[in-house]
PDB file of C-alpha atoms in Angstrom:
ATOM      1  CA  MET A 146      -0.223  -0.069  -0.022  1.00 77.00           C
ATOM      2  CA  ASN A 147       2.195   2.771  -1.099  1.00 92.00           C
ATOM      3  CA  PRO A 148       0.901   6.400  -0.125  1.00 98.00           C
ATOM      4  CA  LEU A 149       3.115   8.563  -1.672  1.00 98.00           C
ATOM      5  CA  MET A 150       3.381   9.915  -4.957  1.00 98.00           C
ATOM      6  CA  ASP A 151       6.304  12.410  -6.204  1.00 98.00           C
ATOM      7  CA  VAL A 152       5.609  15.545  -8.416  1.00 98.00           C
ATOM      8  CA  ALA A 153       7.200  14.144 -11.401  1.00 98.00           C
ATOM      9  CA  ARG A 154       5.381  11.083 -10.937  1.00 98.00           C
ATOM     10  CA  LEU A 155       1.773  13.531 -10.819  1.00 98.00           C
ATOM     11  CA  THR A 156       3.233  15.408 -13.299  1.00 98.00           C
ATOM     12  CA  GLU A 157       3.406  12.303 -15.724  1.00 97.00           C
ATOM     13  CA  LEU A 158      -0.769  11.909 -14.882  1.00 97.00           C
ATOM     14  CA  LEU A 159      -1.108  15.058 -15.911  1.00 96.00           C
ATOM     15  CA  THR A 160       0.784  15.445 -18.660  1.00 95.00           C
ATOM     16  CA  GLU A 161      -0.896  11.943 -19.872  1.00 95.00           C
ATOM     17  CA  GLY A 162      -4.045  12.910 -19.419  1.00 92.00           C
ATOM     18  CA  GLN A 163      -5.286  10.764 -16.830  1.00 93.00           C
ATOM     19  CA  ARG A 164      -8.498  12.031 -14.657  1.00 96.00           C
ATOM     20  CA  THR A 165      -6.361  12.704 -11.240  1.00 98.00           C
ATOM     21  CA  VAL A 166      -8.205  15.091  -8.408  1.00 98.00           C
ATOM     22  CA  LEU A 167      -6.156  16.891  -6.852  1.00 98.00           C
ATOM     23  CA  LEU A 168      -7.756  17.618  -3.026  1.00 98.00           C
ATOM     24  CA  ASP A 169      -5.683  21.072  -1.303  1.00 98.00           C
ATOM     25  CA  VAL A 170      -6.313  20.306   2.426  1.00 98.00           C
ATOM     26  CA  ARG A 171      -4.997  23.228   3.804  1.00 97.00           C
ATOM     27  CA  TRP A 172      -5.206  23.711   7.717  1.00 94.00           C
ATOM     28  CA  ALA A 173      -3.473  23.381  11.010  1.00 86.00           C
ATOM     29  CA  LEU A 174      -4.995  24.008  14.673  1.00 78.00           C
ATOM     30  CA  GLY A 175      -5.022  27.743  15.614  1.00 80.00           C
ATOM     31  CA  ASP A 176      -5.221  28.957  12.361  1.00 86.00           C
ATOM     32  CA  PRO A 177      -8.801  29.526  10.369  1.00 87.00           C
ATOM     33  CA  HIS A 178      -7.831  30.780   7.287  1.00 93.00           C
ATOM     34  CA  GLY A 179      -7.186  27.912   5.131  1.00 94.00           C
ATOM     35  CA  ARG A 180      -9.835  28.485   2.684  1.00 96.00           C
ATOM     36  CA  ASP A 181      -7.558  32.092   2.195  1.00 97.00           C
ATOM     37  CA  HIS A 182      -4.455  30.045   2.074  1.00 97.00           C
ATOM     38  CA  TYR A 183      -5.540  27.805  -0.729  1.00 98.00           C
ATOM     39  CA  ARG A 184      -7.137  31.068  -2.618  1.00 97.00           C
ATOM     40  CA  ALA A 185      -4.089  32.630  -2.626  1.00 97.00           C
ATOM     41  CA  GLY A 186      -2.114  29.768  -4.426  1.00 98.00           C
ATOM     42  CA  HIS A 187      -3.156  26.153  -4.900  1.00 98.00           C
ATOM     43  CA  LEU A 188      -1.555  23.155  -7.492  1.00 98.00           C
ATOM     44  CA  PRO A 189      -3.673  23.886 -10.716  1.00 97.00           C
ATOM     45  CA  GLY A 190      -6.885  22.687 -10.476  1.00 97.00           C
ATOM     46  CA  ALA A 191      -6.787  21.652  -7.311  1.00 98.00           C
ATOM     47  CA  VAL A 192     -10.723  21.500  -4.950  1.00 98.00           C
ATOM     48  CA  PHE A 193     -10.489  22.861  -1.297  1.00 98.00           C
ATOM     49  CA  VAL A 194     -11.234  20.575   1.280  1.00 98.00           C
ATOM     50  CA  ASP A 195     -12.246  21.870   4.585  1.00 97.00           C
ATOM     51  CA  LEU A 196     -11.137  19.138   7.582  1.00 97.00           C
ATOM     52  CA  ALA A 197     -13.450  20.793  10.080  1.00 94.00           C
ATOM     53  CA  THR A 198     -16.763  20.134   8.216  1.00 96.00           C
ATOM     54  CA  GLU A 199     -15.750  17.425   5.227  1.00 98.00           C
ATOM     55  CA  LEU A 200     -13.604  15.613   6.813  1.00 98.00           C
ATOM     56  CA  ALA A 201     -15.198  15.252  10.342  1.00 97.00           C
ATOM     57  CA  ALA A 202     -18.438  15.060  12.287  1.00 96.00           C
ATOM     58  CA  HIS A 203     -19.154  17.906  15.093  1.00 92.00           C
ATOM     59  CA  ALA A 204     -16.735  17.524  18.427  1.00 89.00           C
ATOM     60  CA  GLU A 205     -19.113  15.654  20.683  1.00 87.00           C
ATOM     61  CA  PRO A 206     -16.463  15.282  24.300  1.00 86.00           C
ATOM     62  CA  ARG A 207     -17.381  11.236  23.946  1.00 85.00           C
ATOM     63  CA  ARG A 208     -15.997  11.030  20.592  1.00 92.00           C
ATOM     64  CA  GLY A 209     -13.172  13.518  20.378  1.00 91.00           C
ATOM     65  CA  ARG A 210     -12.379  16.536  18.459  1.00 94.00           C
ATOM     66  CA  HIS A 211     -12.432  15.509  14.954  1.00 95.00           C
ATOM     67  CA  PRO A 212     -14.961  11.972  14.761  1.00 96.00           C
ATOM     68  CA  LEU A 213     -14.808  10.442  11.395  1.00 97.00           C
ATOM     69  CA  PRO A 214     -18.381  11.505   9.512  1.00 97.00           C
ATOM     70  CA  ALA A 215     -21.085   9.328   8.517  1.00 97.00           C
ATOM     71  CA  PRO A 216     -20.194   7.303   4.999  1.00 98.00           C
ATOM     72  CA  ALA A 217     -22.821   8.465   3.498  1.00 98.00           C
ATOM     73  CA  ASP A 218     -21.658  12.446   4.499  1.00 98.00           C
ATOM     74  CA  PHE A 219     -18.160  11.272   3.123  1.00 98.00           C
ATOM     75  CA  GLN A 220     -19.076   9.718   0.019  1.00 98.00           C
ATOM     76  CA  ALA A 221     -21.235  13.183  -0.581  1.00 98.00           C
ATOM     77  CA  ALA A 222     -18.312  15.349   0.315  1.00 98.00           C
ATOM     78  CA  ALA A 223     -15.847  13.296  -2.546  1.00 98.00           C
ATOM     79  CA  ARG A 224     -18.501  13.492  -5.492  1.00 98.00           C
ATOM     80  CA  ARG A 225     -18.387  17.074  -4.338  1.00 98.00           C
ATOM     81  CA  TRP A 226     -14.506  17.442  -4.954  1.00 98.00           C
ATOM     82  CA  GLY A 227     -15.190  15.750  -8.382  1.00 98.00           C
ATOM     83  CA  ILE A 228     -13.862  12.615  -7.960  1.00 98.00           C
ATOM     84  CA  ASN A 229     -15.312   9.428 -10.045  1.00 98.00           C
ATOM     85  CA  ASP A 230     -14.952   5.874  -9.493  1.00 97.00           C
ATOM     86  CA  GLY A 231     -11.400   5.159 -11.507  1.00 96.00           C
ATOM     87  CA  ASP A 232      -9.708   8.523 -10.581  1.00 98.00           C
ATOM     88  CA  VAL A 233      -6.704   8.580  -9.598  1.00 98.00           C
ATOM     89  CA  VAL A 234      -7.072  11.144  -5.676  1.00 98.00           C
ATOM     90  CA  VAL A 235      -3.830  12.998  -4.416  1.00 98.00           C
ATOM     91  CA  ALA A 236      -4.312  15.472  -1.462  1.00 98.00           C
ATOM     92  CA  TYR A 237      -1.601  17.587  -0.162  1.00 98.00           C
ATOM     93  CA  ASP A 238      -1.127  20.330   2.084  1.00 98.00           C
ATOM     94  CA  ASP A 239       1.593  23.089   2.891  1.00 97.00           C
ATOM     95  CA  THR A 240       2.331  21.108   6.759  1.00 96.00           C
ATOM     96  CA  GLY A 241       3.894  18.185   5.721  1.00 97.00           C
ATOM     97  CA  ASN A 242       1.215  15.857   4.448  1.00 98.00           C
ATOM     98  CA  MET A 243       0.060  16.522   8.596  1.00 97.00           C
ATOM     99  CA  ALA A 244      -3.845  17.085   7.287  1.00 97.00           C
ATOM    100  CA  ALA A 245      -3.539  16.114   4.084  1.00 98.00           C
ATOM    101  CA  ALA A 246      -3.096  12.453   5.502  1.00 98.00           C
ATOM    102  CA  ARG A 247      -6.478  12.429   6.674  1.00 98.00           C
ATOM    103  CA  ALA A 248      -8.595  12.617   3.152  1.00 98.00           C
ATOM    104  CA  TRP A 249      -5.678   9.969   2.826  1.00 98.00           C
ATOM    105  CA  TRP A 250      -6.525   7.257   5.269  1.00 98.00           C
ATOM    106  CA  MET A 251     -10.438   7.897   4.878  1.00 98.00           C
ATOM    107  CA  LEU A 252     -10.461   7.631   1.117  1.00 98.00           C
ATOM    108  CA  ARG A 253      -8.427   3.997   1.753  1.00 98.00           C
ATOM    109  CA  ASN A 254     -10.954   3.402   4.469  1.00 98.00           C
ATOM    110  CA  ALA A 255     -13.388   3.743   1.981  1.00 98.00           C
ATOM    111  CA  GLY A 256     -12.301   1.467  -0.276  1.00 98.00           C
ATOM    112  CA  PHE A 257     -10.824   4.101  -2.810  1.00 98.00           C
ATOM    113  CA  PRO A 258      -8.106   2.230  -4.262  1.00 95.00           C
ATOM    114  CA  GLU A 259      -5.793   4.944  -6.024  1.00 98.00           C
ATOM    115  CA  ALA A 260      -5.444   7.231  -3.288  1.00 98.00           C
ATOM    116  CA  TYR A 261      -1.752   9.474  -2.484  1.00 98.00           C
ATOM    117  CA  LEU A 262       0.253  12.038  -0.810  1.00 98.00           C
ATOM    118  CA  LEU A 263       1.654  14.272  -2.949  1.00 98.00           C
ATOM    119  CA  ASP A 264       4.805  13.317  -1.270  1.00 98.00           C
ATOM    120  CA  GLY A 265       6.490  17.063   0.377  1.00 98.00           C
ATOM    121  CA  GLY A 266       3.532  18.743  -0.667  1.00 98.00           C
ATOM    122  CA  LEU A 267       2.565  22.412  -1.965  1.00 98.00           C
ATOM    123  CA  GLY A 268       6.251  22.948  -1.269  1.00 98.00           C
ATOM    124  CA  ALA A 269       7.703  20.182  -3.284  1.00 98.00           C
ATOM    125  CA  TRP A 270       5.386  21.209  -6.517  1.00 98.00           C
ATOM    126  CA  ARG A 271       6.944  24.468  -5.821  1.00 98.00           C
ATOM    127  CA  ALA A 272      10.734  24.257  -5.662  1.00 98.00           C
ATOM    128  CA  ALA A 273      10.134  21.976  -8.935  1.00 98.00           C
ATOM    129  CA  GLY A 274       9.554  25.445 -10.822  1.00 98.00           C
ATOM    130  CA  LEU A 275       5.552  24.890 -11.231  1.00 98.00           C
ATOM    131  CA  ALA A 276       3.003  27.256 -11.914  1.00 96.00           C
ATOM    132  CA  VAL A 277       0.182  27.277  -8.897  1.00 98.00           C
ATOM    133  CA  GLU A 278      -2.408  29.158  -9.485  1.00 97.00           C
ATOM    134  CA  THR A 279      -5.397  31.683  -6.857  1.00 98.00           C
ATOM    135  CA  GLY A 280      -8.721  31.541  -6.261  1.00 97.00           C
ATOM    136  CA  PRO A 281     -11.573  28.833  -5.677  1.00 96.00           C
ATOM    137  CA  VAL A 282     -12.142  25.768  -8.243  1.00 97.00           C
ATOM    138  CA  GLN A 283     -15.517  24.487  -8.515  1.00 95.00           C
ATOM    139  CA  PRO A 284     -15.480  20.309 -10.135  1.00 97.00           C
ATOM    140  CA  VAL A 285     -17.938  19.335 -11.654  1.00 97.00           C
ATOM    141  CA  PRO A 286     -19.458  16.451  -9.511  1.00 98.00           C
ATOM    142  CA  GLY A 287     -18.728  12.988  -9.297  1.00 98.00           C
ATOM    143  CA  ASN A 288     -19.993   9.768  -9.264  1.00 98.00           C
ATOM    144  CA  VAL A 289     -18.315   8.224  -6.823  1.00 98.00           C
ATOM    145  CA  ALA A 290     -18.779   5.345  -4.762  1.00 98.00           C
ATOM    146  CA  LEU A 291     -17.115   4.562  -1.082  1.00 98.00           C
ATOM    147  CA  GLY A 292     -17.797   2.027   1.300  1.00 98.00           C
ATOM    148  CA  ASP A 293     -16.110   2.064   4.969  1.00 98.00           C
ATOM    149  CA  GLY A 294     -14.218  -0.180   6.684  1.00 97.00           C
ATOM    150  CA  ALA A 295     -11.327  -0.752   4.555  1.00 98.00           C
ATOM    151  CA  MET A 296      -8.577  -0.071   6.963  1.00 98.00           C
ATOM    152  CA  PRO A 297      -7.835  -1.521  10.545  1.00 98.00           C
ATOM    153  CA  VAL A 298      -9.314   0.674  13.398  1.00 98.00           C
ATOM    154  CA  ALA A 299      -8.872   0.951  17.209  1.00 98.00           C
ATOM    155  CA  ASP A 300     -11.666   2.041  19.748  1.00 97.00           C
ATOM    156  CA  ALA A 301     -10.899   3.219  23.163  1.00 97.00           C
ATOM    157  CA  ASP A 302     -11.566  -0.416  24.268  1.00 97.00           C
ATOM    158  CA  ALA A 303      -9.007  -1.764  22.306  1.00 98.00           C
ATOM    159  CA  ALA A 304      -6.641   0.689  23.354  1.00 97.00           C
ATOM    160  CA  ALA A 305      -6.609   0.466  26.346  1.00 96.00           C
ATOM    161  CA  THR A 306      -5.118  -3.405  26.119  1.00 96.00           C
ATOM    162  CA  TRP A 307      -3.656  -2.675  22.805  1.00 97.00           C
ATOM    163  CA  ALA A 308      -0.246  -2.971  24.627  1.00 96.00           C
ATOM    164  CA  ASP A 309      -0.536  -6.274  26.200  1.00 95.00           C
ATOM    165  CA  SER A 310       0.099  -7.423  23.183  1.00 95.00           C
ATOM    166  CA  GLY A 311       0.901  -5.088  20.894  1.00 97.00           C
ATOM    167  CA  LEU A 312       2.742  -1.478  20.350  1.00 98.00           C
ATOM    168  CA  LEU A 313       0.952   1.274  20.522  1.00 98.00           C
ATOM    169  CA  LEU A 314       2.113   4.709  19.074  1.00 98.00           C
ATOM    170  CA  ASP A 315       1.699   8.043  20.452  1.00 98.00           C
ATOM    171  CA  ALA A 316       2.075  10.292  17.300  1.00 98.00           C
ATOM    172  CA  ARG A 317       1.874  14.030  19.193  1.00 97.00           C
ATOM    173  CA  ALA A 318       4.954  16.194  20.418  1.00 96.00           C
ATOM    174  CA  GLY A 319       6.719  14.630  23.030  1.00 97.00           C
ATOM    175  CA  GLU A 320       5.699  17.380  25.552  1.00 97.00           C
ATOM    176  CA  ARG A 321       2.610  16.285  25.255  1.00 97.00           C
ATOM    177  CA  TYR A 322       3.410  12.875  25.498  1.00 97.00           C
ATOM    178  CA  ARG A 323       4.744  13.435  28.293  1.00 96.00           C
ATOM    179  CA  GLY A 324       1.819  15.158  30.159  1.00 95.00           C
ATOM    180  CA  GLU A 325       4.458  18.650  30.198  1.00 96.00           C
ATOM    181  CA  VAL A 326       2.372  20.527  28.344  1.00 95.00           C
ATOM    182  CA  GLU A 327      -1.994  20.081  26.889  1.00 94.00           C
ATOM    183  CA  PRO A 328      -3.121  22.975  25.002  1.00 92.00           C
ATOM    184  CA  VAL A 329      -6.492  21.520  23.888  1.00 91.00           C
ATOM    185  CA  ASP A 330      -7.776  18.441  25.844  1.00 93.00           C
ATOM    186  CA  PRO A 331      -8.746  18.623  29.384  1.00 93.00           C
ATOM    187  CA  ARG A 332      -6.535  15.882  30.777  1.00 95.00           C
ATOM    188  CA  ALA A 333      -2.454  15.929  30.340  1.00 96.00           C
ATOM    189  CA  GLY A 334      -0.624  12.693  29.157  1.00 96.00           C
ATOM    190  CA  HIS A 335      -0.871   9.390  27.471  1.00 97.00           C
ATOM    191  CA  ILE A 336      -2.461   6.506  27.571  1.00 97.00           C
ATOM    192  CA  PRO A 337      -0.661   4.220  29.365  1.00 96.00           C
ATOM    193  CA  GLY A 338       1.110   1.659  27.824  1.00 97.00           C
ATOM    194  CA  ALA A 339       1.594   4.273  24.573  1.00 98.00           C
ATOM    195  CA  VAL A 340       5.255   4.853  23.352  1.00 98.00           C
ATOM    196  CA  SER A 341       6.250   8.221  21.666  1.00 98.00           C
ATOM    197  CA  ALA A 342       6.419   8.305  18.398  1.00 98.00           C
ATOM    198  CA  PRO A 343       5.815  12.034  17.076  1.00 98.00           C
ATOM    199  CA  THR A 344       5.153  12.706  13.615  1.00 97.00           C
ATOM    200  CA  SER A 345       7.092  14.951  13.346  1.00 97.00           C
ATOM    201  CA  GLU A 346       9.873  12.592  12.546  1.00 98.00           C
ATOM    202  CA  ASN A 347       8.213  11.014   9.739  1.00 98.00           C
ATOM    203  CA  VAL A 348       9.356  13.856   7.609  1.00 98.00           C
ATOM    204  CA  ASP A 349      12.982  16.649   6.632  1.00 98.00           C
ATOM    205  CA  GLY A 350      13.281  19.938   7.127  1.00 96.00           C
ATOM    206  CA  THR A 351      10.839  20.342   3.269  1.00 97.00           C
ATOM    207  CA  GLY A 352       8.133  18.029   4.613  1.00 97.00           C
ATOM    208  CA  THR A 353       9.061  15.318   2.485  1.00 98.00           C
ATOM    209  CA  PHE A 354       8.841  11.544   3.983  1.00 98.00           C
ATOM    210  CA  LEU A 355      12.209   9.994   5.315  1.00 98.00           C
ATOM    211  CA  PRO A 356      13.155   6.948   2.937  1.00 98.00           C
ATOM    212  CA  ALA A 357      11.479   4.070   3.656  1.00 98.00           C
ATOM    213  CA  ASP A 358      14.422   2.535   4.827  1.00 98.00           C
ATOM    214  CA  VAL A 359      14.759   5.685   6.976  1.00 98.00           C
ATOM    215  CA  LEU A 360      10.899   5.321   8.534  1.00 98.00           C
ATOM    216  CA  ARG A 361      11.342   1.426   8.833  1.00 98.00           C
ATOM    217  CA  SER A 362      14.715   1.494  10.702  1.00 98.00           C
ATOM    218  CA  ARG A 363      12.877   4.360  12.923  1.00 98.00           C
ATOM    219  CA  PHE A 364       9.581   2.318  13.831  1.00 98.00           C
ATOM    220  CA  GLU A 365      11.907  -0.918  14.394  1.00 98.00           C
ATOM    221  CA  ALA A 366      13.849   0.845  17.247  1.00 98.00           C
ATOM    222  CA  LEU A 367      10.698   1.536  18.904  1.00 98.00           C
ATOM    223  CA  GLY A 368       9.695  -2.041  18.559  1.00 97.00           C
ATOM    224  CA  VAL A 369       7.485  -2.470  15.497  1.00 98.00           C
ATOM    225  CA  ARG A 370       8.261  -5.534  14.034  1.00 96.00           C
ATOM    226  CA  GLU A 371       6.634  -7.658  11.478  1.00 94.00           C
ATOM    227  CA  GLY A 372       3.987 -10.171  13.409  1.00 94.00           C
ATOM    228  CA  THR A 373       3.621  -7.078  16.148  1.00 95.00           C
ATOM    229  CA  PRO A 374      -0.080  -5.668  15.865  1.00 98.00           C
ATOM    230  CA  VAL A 375       0.616  -1.717  16.181  1.00 98.00           C
ATOM    231  CA  ALA A 376      -1.633   1.110  16.514  1.00 98.00           C
ATOM    232  CA  VAL A 377      -1.815   4.835  16.818  1.00 98.00           C
ATOM    233  CA  TYR A 378      -3.219   7.956  18.037  1.00 98.00           C
ATOM    234  CA  CYS A 379      -2.666  11.827  18.620  1.00 97.00           C
ATOM    235  CA  GLY A 380      -4.537  14.123  19.483  1.00 96.00           C
ATOM    236  CA  SER A 381      -8.131  14.046  17.545  1.00 95.00           C
ATOM    237  CA  GLY A 382      -6.713  11.185  14.874  1.00 96.00           C
ATOM    238  CA  VAL A 383      -5.687  13.520  12.194  1.00 96.00           C
ATOM    239  CA  THR A 384      -1.822  13.193  12.225  1.00 96.00           C
ATOM    240  CA  ALA A 385      -2.536   9.807  13.410  1.00 98.00           C
ATOM    241  CA  ALA A 386      -3.391   9.145  10.003  1.00 98.00           C
ATOM    242  CA  HIS A 387      -0.015  10.562   8.970  1.00 98.00           C
ATOM    243  CA  GLN A 388       1.947   8.065  11.310  1.00 98.00           C
ATOM    244  CA  VAL A 389      -0.309   5.321   9.243  1.00 98.00           C
ATOM    245  CA  ALA A 390       0.891   6.739   6.305  1.00 98.00           C
ATOM    246  CA  ALA A 391       4.725   6.362   7.009  1.00 98.00           C
ATOM    247  CA  LEU A 392       4.471   3.301   8.392  1.00 98.00           C
ATOM    248  CA  ALA A 393       3.030   2.010   5.036  1.00 98.00           C
ATOM    249  CA  THR A 394       5.638   3.554   3.283  1.00 98.00           C
ATOM    250  CA  ALA A 395       8.166   1.387   5.503  1.00 98.00           C
ATOM    251  CA  GLY A 396       6.549  -1.908   5.338  1.00 97.00           C
ATOM    252  CA  PHE A 397       4.068  -1.628   8.073  1.00 98.00           C
ATOM    253  CA  THR A 398       0.384  -1.732   8.746  1.00 98.00           C
ATOM    254  CA  ALA A 399      -1.449  -0.079  11.844  1.00 98.00           C
ATOM    255  CA  ALA A 400      -4.653   0.611  13.063  1.00 98.00           C
ATOM    256  CA  LEU A 401      -6.027   4.416  13.550  1.00 98.00           C
ATOM    257  CA  TYR A 402      -7.416   5.437  16.842  1.00 98.00           C
ATOM    258  CA  PRO A 403      -9.683   7.627  14.839  1.00 97.00           C
ATOM    259  CA  GLY A 404     -10.815   9.585  18.564  1.00 97.00           C
ATOM    260  CA  SER A 405      -7.092   9.322  19.764  1.00 97.00           C
ATOM    261  CA  PHE A 406      -6.528  11.249  23.157  1.00 97.00           C
ATOM    262  CA  SER A 407      -9.441  13.436  22.531  1.00 96.00           C
ATOM    263  CA  GLU A 408     -11.378  11.231  23.123  1.00 97.00           C
ATOM    264  CA  TRP A 409     -10.097   9.299  25.686  1.00 97.00           C
ATOM    265  CA  SER A 410      -8.995  12.410  27.920  1.00 96.00           C
ATOM    266  CA  ASN A 411     -12.598  13.230  27.902  1.00 95.00           C
ATOM    267  CA  GLN A 412     -13.923   9.851  29.763  1.00 94.00           C
ATOM    268  CA  PRO A 413     -12.351  10.382  33.623  1.00 93.00           C
ATOM    269  CA  ASP A 414     -12.661   6.690  33.971  1.00 94.00           C
ATOM    270  CA  LEU A 415     -10.091   6.025  31.584  1.00 96.00           C
ATOM    271  CA  PRO A 416      -6.462   6.048  33.364  1.00 95.00           C
ATOM    272  CA  VAL A 417      -3.875   8.730  31.940  1.00 96.00           C
ATOM    273  CA  ALA A 418      -0.097   8.439  32.153  1.00 96.00           C
ATOM    274  CA  THR A 419       2.536  10.948  32.634  1.00 95.00           C
ATOM    275  CA  GLY A 420       6.233  10.750  31.978  1.00 95.00           C
ATOM    276  CA  PRO A 421       8.599   9.672  29.821  1.00 94.00           C
ATOM    277  CA  GLU A 422       7.905   6.202  29.751  1.00 91.00           C
ATOM    278  CA  PRO A 423       5.117   3.482  28.326  1.00 93.00           C
ATOM    279  CA  GLY A 424       4.572   2.209  31.728  1.00 70.00           C
ATOM    280  CA  SER A 425       4.563   5.533  33.765  1.00 52.00           C
ATOM    281  CA  THR A 426       1.882   5.404  36.855  1.00 46.00           C
ATOM    282  CA  ALA A 427       1.339   8.432  37.611  1.00 43.00           C
ATOM    283  CA  ARG A 428      -2.640   9.781  36.989  1.00 50.00           C
ATOM    284  CA  GLU A 429      -3.370  12.955  35.841  1.00 44.00           C
ATOM    285  CA  PRO A 430      -7.177  13.535  37.847  1.00 43.00           C
ATOM    286  CA  ALA A 431      -9.994  14.647  35.434  1.00 46.00           C
ATOM    287  CA  GLY A 432     -10.828  17.865  34.983  1.00 42.00           C
ATOM    288  CA  ASN A 433      -7.600  19.516  35.918  1.00 39.00           C
ATOM    289  CA  GLY A 434      -8.090  21.228  32.078  1.00 38.00           C
ATOM    290  CA  ALA A 435      -5.325  22.686  29.957  1.00 39.00           C
ATOM    291  CA  ALA A 436      -1.939  22.525  31.484  1.00 39.00           C
ATOM    292  CA  GLY A 437       0.216  24.899  29.339  1.00 36.00           C
ATOM    293  CA  LYS A 438       0.482  25.726  25.856  1.00 32.00           C
ATOM    294  CA  GLY A 439       2.761  23.667  22.907  1.00 36.00           C
ATOM    295  CA  SER A 440       3.206  22.265  19.751  1.00 38.00           C
ATOM    296  CA  VAL A 441       0.172  19.820  18.455  1.00 47.00           C
ATOM    297  CA  ALA A 442      -0.290  17.218  17.308  1.00 57.00           C
ATOM    298  CA  LEU A 443      -3.873  16.333  16.403  1.00 66.00           C
TER     299      LEU A 443
END
């Protein structure tokens, strides 16, 4: 399951006339101006995707900040983007594909096989000297038929015991894993047994994924092995999809916990560990509120 497409291959497809739908998923926590950034410059023909309204349902404390939308709602959004059965779809953003990975994962989970991330995103396109265009794109509606359940997932019950027989990776920044800061969720720390594996370490300084062998070495150092069940969570299930893509690039399959820590930390009966180790025993009491400001992996 190769999740990546480079700029050279994308330009080949476009030159050959292959029906290719480009999705611009410009979104970051604390920046509500993704659509404005898109209008200021995007890949020619790219359609803007609103992560908060099209790649997520309304936030609910017991489902997290970005719960997955109903399959019918996602299919309706994909048709608005102009996707037909048999198309190639390439998603990108300008933040190392941290947001675009959500669209990639959801399409693959819906059984759409030809969904990819543009490796390096908008920056790689510009670095290649290729033109961008401004303003909105209004595609002709598509007819794609999407399903559900094609990718492995985990829920809170599974996450609670995952580390007993597998490996649970926390894709957030290390300071959030350790419980030193928590800018958005009600409790600070991590799911007991989880191993810290910040998503930011999947890419280089340009936002391009590290080579497959480098990623494989990274994940093996964290304990990933063939045959070991792996699951990933982050703050709200967005950047955890990036971790799933990085693992796939390295040759590993991983389940996504869509609710992630925003769901987990809103349930006071579930324990939260703090400190640098998976087996940390300190627990943050429910309702302690945000513990400070820091970098965010959603």
